[in-house]
Amino acid sequence: MNDNKQQHGIEDKFADSNVDNNTADEDNPMGHPEEQPTGTDGTPKFGRLLIVLILMVIVIGFITFASEWFYS
């Protein structure tokens, strides 16, 4: 059968894959990779995002008040 694949130009793209479908455990039946760590203690880091969000709200508020003052 391997010769048949080579004759038709079909390559086995998953031959070097680290996933072995015969030994997939019950927690990960499809062989997905492990999740990446989110932080040093495992919690997501929302601090910087929250600071940027607050600063953008302040900037938008400033632009709103400045444009009202300038155009009225």
mmCIF file of N, CA and C in Angstrom:
data_model
loop_
_atom_site.group_PDB
_atom_site.id
_atom_site.type_symbol
_atom_site.label_atom_id
_atom_site.label_comp_id
_atom_site.label_asym_id
_atom_site.label_seq_id
_atom_site.Cartn_x
_atom_site.Cartn_y
_atom_site.Cartn_z
ATOM 1 N N MET A 1 0.828 -1.191 0.000
ATOM 2 C CA MET A 1 0.000 0.000 0.000
ATOM 3 C C MET A 1 0.868 1.248 0.000
ATOM 4 N N ASN A 2 2.023 1.187 0.645
ATOM 5 C CA ASN A 2 2.922 2.338 0.688
ATOM 6 C C ASN A 2 3.427 2.670 -0.710
ATOM 7 N N ASP A 3 3.673 1.625 -1.515
ATOM 8 C CA ASP A 3 4.103 1.868 -2.894
ATOM 9 C C ASP A 3 2.994 2.530 -3.693
ATOM 10 N N ASN A 4 1.750 2.187 -3.404
ATOM 11 C CA ASN A 4 0.608 2.774 -4.093
ATOM 12 C C ASN A 4 0.526 4.274 -3.808
ATOM 13 N N LYS A 5 0.790 4.684 -2.564
ATOM 14 C CA LYS A 5 0.765 6.108 -2.218
ATOM 15 C C LYS A 5 1.865 6.858 -2.966
ATOM 16 N N GLN A 6 3.034 6.240 -3.054
ATOM 17 C CA GLN A 6 4.139 6.904 -3.730
ATOM 18 C C GLN A 6 3.879 7.003 -5.228
ATOM 19 N N GLN A 7 3.211 6.027 -5.797
ATOM 20 C CA GLN A 7 2.921 6.068 -7.222
ATOM 21 C C GLN A 7 1.951 7.184 -7.562
ATOM 22 N N HIS A 8 1.007 7.441 -6.698
ATOM 23 C CA HIS A 8 0.007 8.472 -6.965
ATOM 24 C C HIS A 8 0.419 9.841 -6.422
ATOM 25 N N GLY A 9 1.581 9.953 -5.819
ATOM 26 C CA GLY A 9 2.067 11.230 -5.322
ATOM 27 C C GLY A 9 1.429 11.667 -4.016
ATOM 28 N N ILE A 10 0.845 10.734 -3.279
ATOM 29 C CA ILE A 10 0.220 11.075 -2.005
ATOM 30 C C ILE A 10 1.271 10.927 -0.913
ATOM 31 N N GLU A 11 1.462 12.011 -0.146
ATOM 32 C CA GLU A 11 2.431 11.964 0.946
ATOM 33 C C GLU A 11 1.697 11.778 2.260
ATOM 34 N N ASP A 12 2.322 11.074 3.163
ATOM 35 C CA ASP A 12 1.747 10.915 4.492
ATOM 36 C C ASP A 12 2.193 12.105 5.335
ATOM 37 N N LYS A 13 1.331 13.125 5.427
ATOM 38 C CA LYS A 13 1.696 14.360 6.113
ATOM 39 C C LYS A 13 1.789 14.175 7.615
ATOM 40 N N PHE A 14 1.165 13.150 8.147
ATOM 41 C CA PHE A 14 1.137 12.970 9.585
ATOM 42 C C PHE A 14 2.095 11.878 10.049
ATOM 43 N N ALA A 15 3.033 11.505 9.237
ATOM 44 C CA ALA A 15 3.941 10.428 9.606
ATOM 45 C C ALA A 15 4.861 10.845 10.743
ATOM 46 N N ASP A 16 5.292 12.109 10.771
ATOM 47 C CA ASP A 16 6.202 12.580 11.807
ATOM 48 C C ASP A 16 5.460 13.232 12.969
ATOM 49 N N SER A 17 4.162 13.088 13.024
ATOM 50 C CA SER A 17 3.357 13.719 14.069
ATOM 51 C C SER A 17 3.643 13.081 15.415
ATOM 52 N N ASN A 18 3.570 13.899 16.477
ATOM 53 C CA ASN A 18 3.775 13.397 17.828
ATOM 54 C C ASN A 18 2.524 12.726 18.379
ATOM 55 N N VAL A 19 1.419 12.838 17.689
ATOM 56 C CA VAL A 19 0.160 12.281 18.159
ATOM 57 C C VAL A 19 0.077 10.826 17.730
ATOM 58 N N ASP A 20 -0.143 9.964 18.687
ATOM 59 C CA ASP A 20 -0.343 8.551 18.400
ATOM 60 C C ASP A 20 -1.800 8.240 18.702
ATOM 61 N N ASN A 21 -2.584 8.023 17.671
ATOM 62 C CA ASN A 21 -4.021 7.848 17.846
ATOM 63 C C ASN A 21 -4.365 6.587 18.625
ATOM 64 N N ASN A 22 -3.484 5.617 18.642
ATOM 65 C CA ASN A 22 -3.776 4.384 19.357
ATOM 66 C C ASN A 22 -3.617 4.542 20.860
ATOM 67 N N THR A 23 -2.804 5.485 21.316
ATOM 68 C CA THR A 23 -2.546 5.642 22.744
ATOM 69 C C THR A 23 -3.107 6.943 23.287
ATOM 70 N N ALA A 24 -4.128 7.524 22.654
ATOM 71 C CA ALA A 24 -4.722 8.769 23.146
ATOM 72 C C ALA A 24 -5.439 8.492 24.457
ATOM 73 N N ASP A 25 -5.167 9.334 25.467
ATOM 74 C CA ASP A 25 -5.810 9.123 26.758
ATOM 75 C C ASP A 25 -7.237 9.659 26.750
ATOM 76 N N GLU A 26 -7.985 9.354 27.804
ATOM 77 C CA GLU A 26 -9.397 9.717 27.844
ATOM 78 C C GLU A 26 -9.605 11.217 28.001
ATOM 79 N N ASP A 27 -8.670 11.933 28.653
ATOM 80 C CA ASP A 27 -8.818 13.373 28.845
ATOM 81 C C ASP A 27 -8.580 14.150 27.562
ATOM 82 N N ASN A 28 -7.833 13.589 26.646
ATOM 83 C CA ASN A 28 -7.462 14.283 25.419
ATOM 84 C C ASN A 28 -7.605 13.318 24.241
ATOM 85 N N PRO A 29 -8.833 12.940 23.878
ATOM 86 C CA PRO A 29 -9.000 11.904 22.854
ATOM 87 C C PRO A 29 -8.560 12.330 21.461
ATOM 88 N N MET A 30 -8.538 13.640 21.173
ATOM 89 C CA MET A 30 -8.154 14.089 19.835
ATOM 90 C C MET A 30 -6.678 14.470 19.745
ATOM 91 N N GLY A 31 -5.944 14.381 20.848
ATOM 92 C CA GLY A 31 -4.514 14.639 20.821
ATOM 93 C C GLY A 31 -4.141 16.101 20.683
ATOM 94 N N HIS A 32 -4.955 17.014 21.245
ATOM 95 C CA HIS A 32 -4.624 18.436 21.189
ATOM 96 C C HIS A 32 -3.401 18.728 22.057
ATOM 97 N N PRO A 33 -2.594 19.737 21.693
ATOM 98 C CA PRO A 33 -1.433 20.079 22.524
ATOM 99 C C PRO A 33 -1.876 20.674 23.855
ATOM 100 N N GLU A 34 -0.985 20.627 24.827
ATOM 101 C CA GLU A 34 -1.278 21.181 26.143
ATOM 102 C C GLU A 34 -1.444 22.689 26.048
ATOM 103 N N GLU A 35 -2.259 23.266 26.949
ATOM 104 C CA GLU A 35 -2.455 24.711 26.959
ATOM 105 C C GLU A 35 -1.188 25.402 27.438
ATOM 106 N N GLN A 36 -0.948 26.586 26.901
ATOM 107 C CA GLN A 36 0.225 27.350 27.295
ATOM 108 C C GLN A 36 -0.021 28.003 28.643
ATOM 109 N N PRO A 37 1.030 28.200 29.438
ATOM 110 C CA PRO A 37 0.847 28.857 30.736
ATOM 111 C C PRO A 37 0.400 30.302 30.563
ATOM 112 N N THR A 38 -0.474 30.770 31.476
ATOM 113 C CA THR A 38 -1.024 32.115 31.360
ATOM 114 C C THR A 38 -0.267 33.119 32.198
ATOM 115 N N GLY A 39 0.403 32.708 33.209
ATOM 116 C CA GLY A 39 1.147 33.612 34.079
ATOM 117 C C GLY A 39 2.010 32.798 35.022
ATOM 118 N N THR A 40 2.660 33.478 35.947
ATOM 119 C CA THR A 40 3.546 32.764 36.858
ATOM 120 C C THR A 40 2.770 31.867 37.811
ATOM 121 N N ASP A 41 1.557 32.291 38.189
ATOM 122 C CA ASP A 41 0.766 31.483 39.109
ATOM 123 C C ASP A 41 -0.420 30.809 38.425
ATOM 124 N N GLY A 42 -0.489 30.861 37.107
ATOM 125 C CA GLY A 42 -1.546 30.197 36.376
ATOM 126 C C GLY A 42 -2.784 31.030 36.137
ATOM 127 N N THR A 43 -2.790 32.289 36.567
ATOM 128 C CA THR A 43 -3.952 33.147 36.338
ATOM 129 C C THR A 43 -3.667 34.079 35.175
ATOM 130 N N PRO A 44 -4.687 34.432 34.402
ATOM 131 C CA PRO A 44 -4.475 35.367 33.288
ATOM 132 C C PRO A 44 -4.074 36.744 33.789
ATOM 133 N N LYS A 45 -3.311 37.462 32.964
ATOM 134 C CA LYS A 45 -2.855 38.802 33.332
ATOM 135 C C LYS A 45 -3.768 39.831 32.681
ATOM 136 N N PHE A 46 -4.667 40.422 33.478
ATOM 137 C CA PHE A 46 -5.574 41.432 32.963
ATOM 138 C C PHE A 46 -5.193 42.831 33.431
ATOM 139 N N GLY A 47 -4.161 42.973 34.235
ATOM 140 C CA GLY A 47 -3.802 44.270 34.800
ATOM 141 C C GLY A 47 -3.455 45.301 33.749
ATOM 142 N N ARG A 48 -2.569 44.954 32.843
ATOM 143 C CA ARG A 48 -2.160 45.905 31.801
ATOM 144 C C ARG A 48 -3.307 46.238 30.863
ATOM 145 N N LEU A 49 -4.096 45.256 30.528
ATOM 146 C CA LEU A 49 -5.246 45.484 29.658
ATOM 147 C C LEU A 49 -6.252 46.409 30.329
ATOM 148 N N LEU A 50 -6.469 46.228 31.625
ATOM 149 C CA LEU A 50 -7.395 47.083 32.362
ATOM 150 C C LEU A 50 -6.889 48.515 32.429
ATOM 151 N N ILE A 51 -5.593 48.700 32.637
ATOM 152 C CA ILE A 51 -5.009 50.048 32.674
ATOM 153 C C ILE A 51 -5.161 50.730 31.321
ATOM 154 N N VAL A 52 -4.880 50.028 30.243
ATOM 155 C CA VAL A 52 -5.018 50.603 28.898
ATOM 156 C C VAL A 52 -6.475 50.948 28.618
ATOM 157 N N LEU A 53 -7.394 50.100 29.031
ATOM 158 C CA LEU A 53 -8.815 50.374 28.831
ATOM 159 C C LEU A 53 -9.245 51.632 29.579
ATOM 160 N N ILE A 54 -8.824 51.782 30.821
ATOM 161 C CA ILE A 54 -9.167 52.976 31.602
ATOM 162 C C ILE A 54 -8.560 54.221 30.974
ATOM 163 N N LEU A 55 -7.310 54.143 30.534
ATOM 164 C CA LEU A 55 -6.676 55.300 29.889
ATOM 165 C C LEU A 55 -7.396 55.687 28.599
ATOM 166 N N MET A 56 -7.837 54.713 27.825
ATOM 167 C CA MET A 56 -8.549 55.029 26.586
ATOM 168 C C MET A 56 -9.906 55.673 26.873
ATOM 169 N N VAL A 57 -10.588 55.241 27.921
ATOM 170 C CA VAL A 57 -11.856 55.875 28.297
ATOM 171 C C VAL A 57 -11.610 57.318 28.712
ATOM 172 N N ILE A 58 -10.532 57.572 29.454
ATOM 173 C CA ILE A 58 -10.191 58.945 29.854
ATOM 174 C C ILE A 58 -9.865 59.795 28.632
ATOM 175 N N VAL A 59 -9.107 59.253 27.684
ATOM 176 C CA VAL A 59 -8.752 60.002 26.470
ATOM 177 C C VAL A 59 -10.004 60.315 25.656
ATOM 178 N N ILE A 60 -10.894 59.349 25.504
ATOM 179 C CA ILE A 60 -12.127 59.586 24.746
ATOM 180 C C ILE A 60 -12.987 60.629 25.456
ATOM 181 N N GLY A 61 -13.057 60.557 26.776
ATOM 182 C CA GLY A 61 -13.791 61.577 27.534
ATOM 183 C C GLY A 61 -13.190 62.954 27.357
ATOM 184 N N PHE A 62 -11.862 63.042 27.392
ATOM 185 C CA PHE A 62 -11.188 64.327 27.187
ATOM 186 C C PHE A 62 -11.468 64.876 25.786
ATOM 187 N N ILE A 63 -11.409 64.026 24.781
ATOM 188 C CA ILE A 63 -11.687 64.463 23.405
ATOM 189 C C ILE A 63 -13.130 64.947 23.294
ATOM 190 N N THR A 64 -14.044 64.250 23.950
ATOM 191 C CA THR A 64 -15.457 64.654 23.908
ATOM 192 C C THR A 64 -15.649 66.030 24.532
ATOM 193 N N PHE A 65 -15.113 66.240 25.738
ATOM 194 C CA PHE A 65 -15.274 67.536 26.403
ATOM 195 C C PHE A 65 -14.540 68.645 25.657
ATOM 196 N N ALA A 66 -13.364 68.339 25.103
ATOM 197 C CA ALA A 66 -12.609 69.356 24.365
ATOM 198 C C ALA A 66 -13.339 69.753 23.087
ATOM 199 N N SER A 67 -13.921 68.788 22.394
ATOM 200 C CA SER A 67 -14.638 69.134 21.163
ATOM 201 C C SER A 67 -15.921 69.900 21.476
ATOM 202 N N GLU A 68 -16.604 69.575 22.568
ATOM 203 C CA GLU A 68 -17.788 70.344 22.972
ATOM 204 C C GLU A 68 -17.399 71.775 23.326
ATOM 205 N N TRP A 69 -16.304 71.942 24.026
ATOM 206 C CA TRP A 69 -15.842 73.281 24.414
ATOM 207 C C TRP A 69 -15.408 74.081 23.180
ATOM 208 N N PHE A 70 -14.726 73.413 22.241
ATOM 209 C CA PHE A 70 -14.185 74.108 21.072
ATOM 210 C C PHE A 70 -15.286 74.495 20.089
ATOM 211 N N TYR A 71 -16.251 73.617 19.862
ATOM 212 C CA TYR A 71 -17.262 73.869 18.835
ATOM 213 C C TYR A 71 -18.509 74.580 19.356
ATOM 214 N N SER A 72 -18.620 74.853 20.657
ATOM 215 C CA SER A 72 -19.811 75.572 21.123
ATOM 216 C C SER A 72 -19.490 76.954 21.647
#
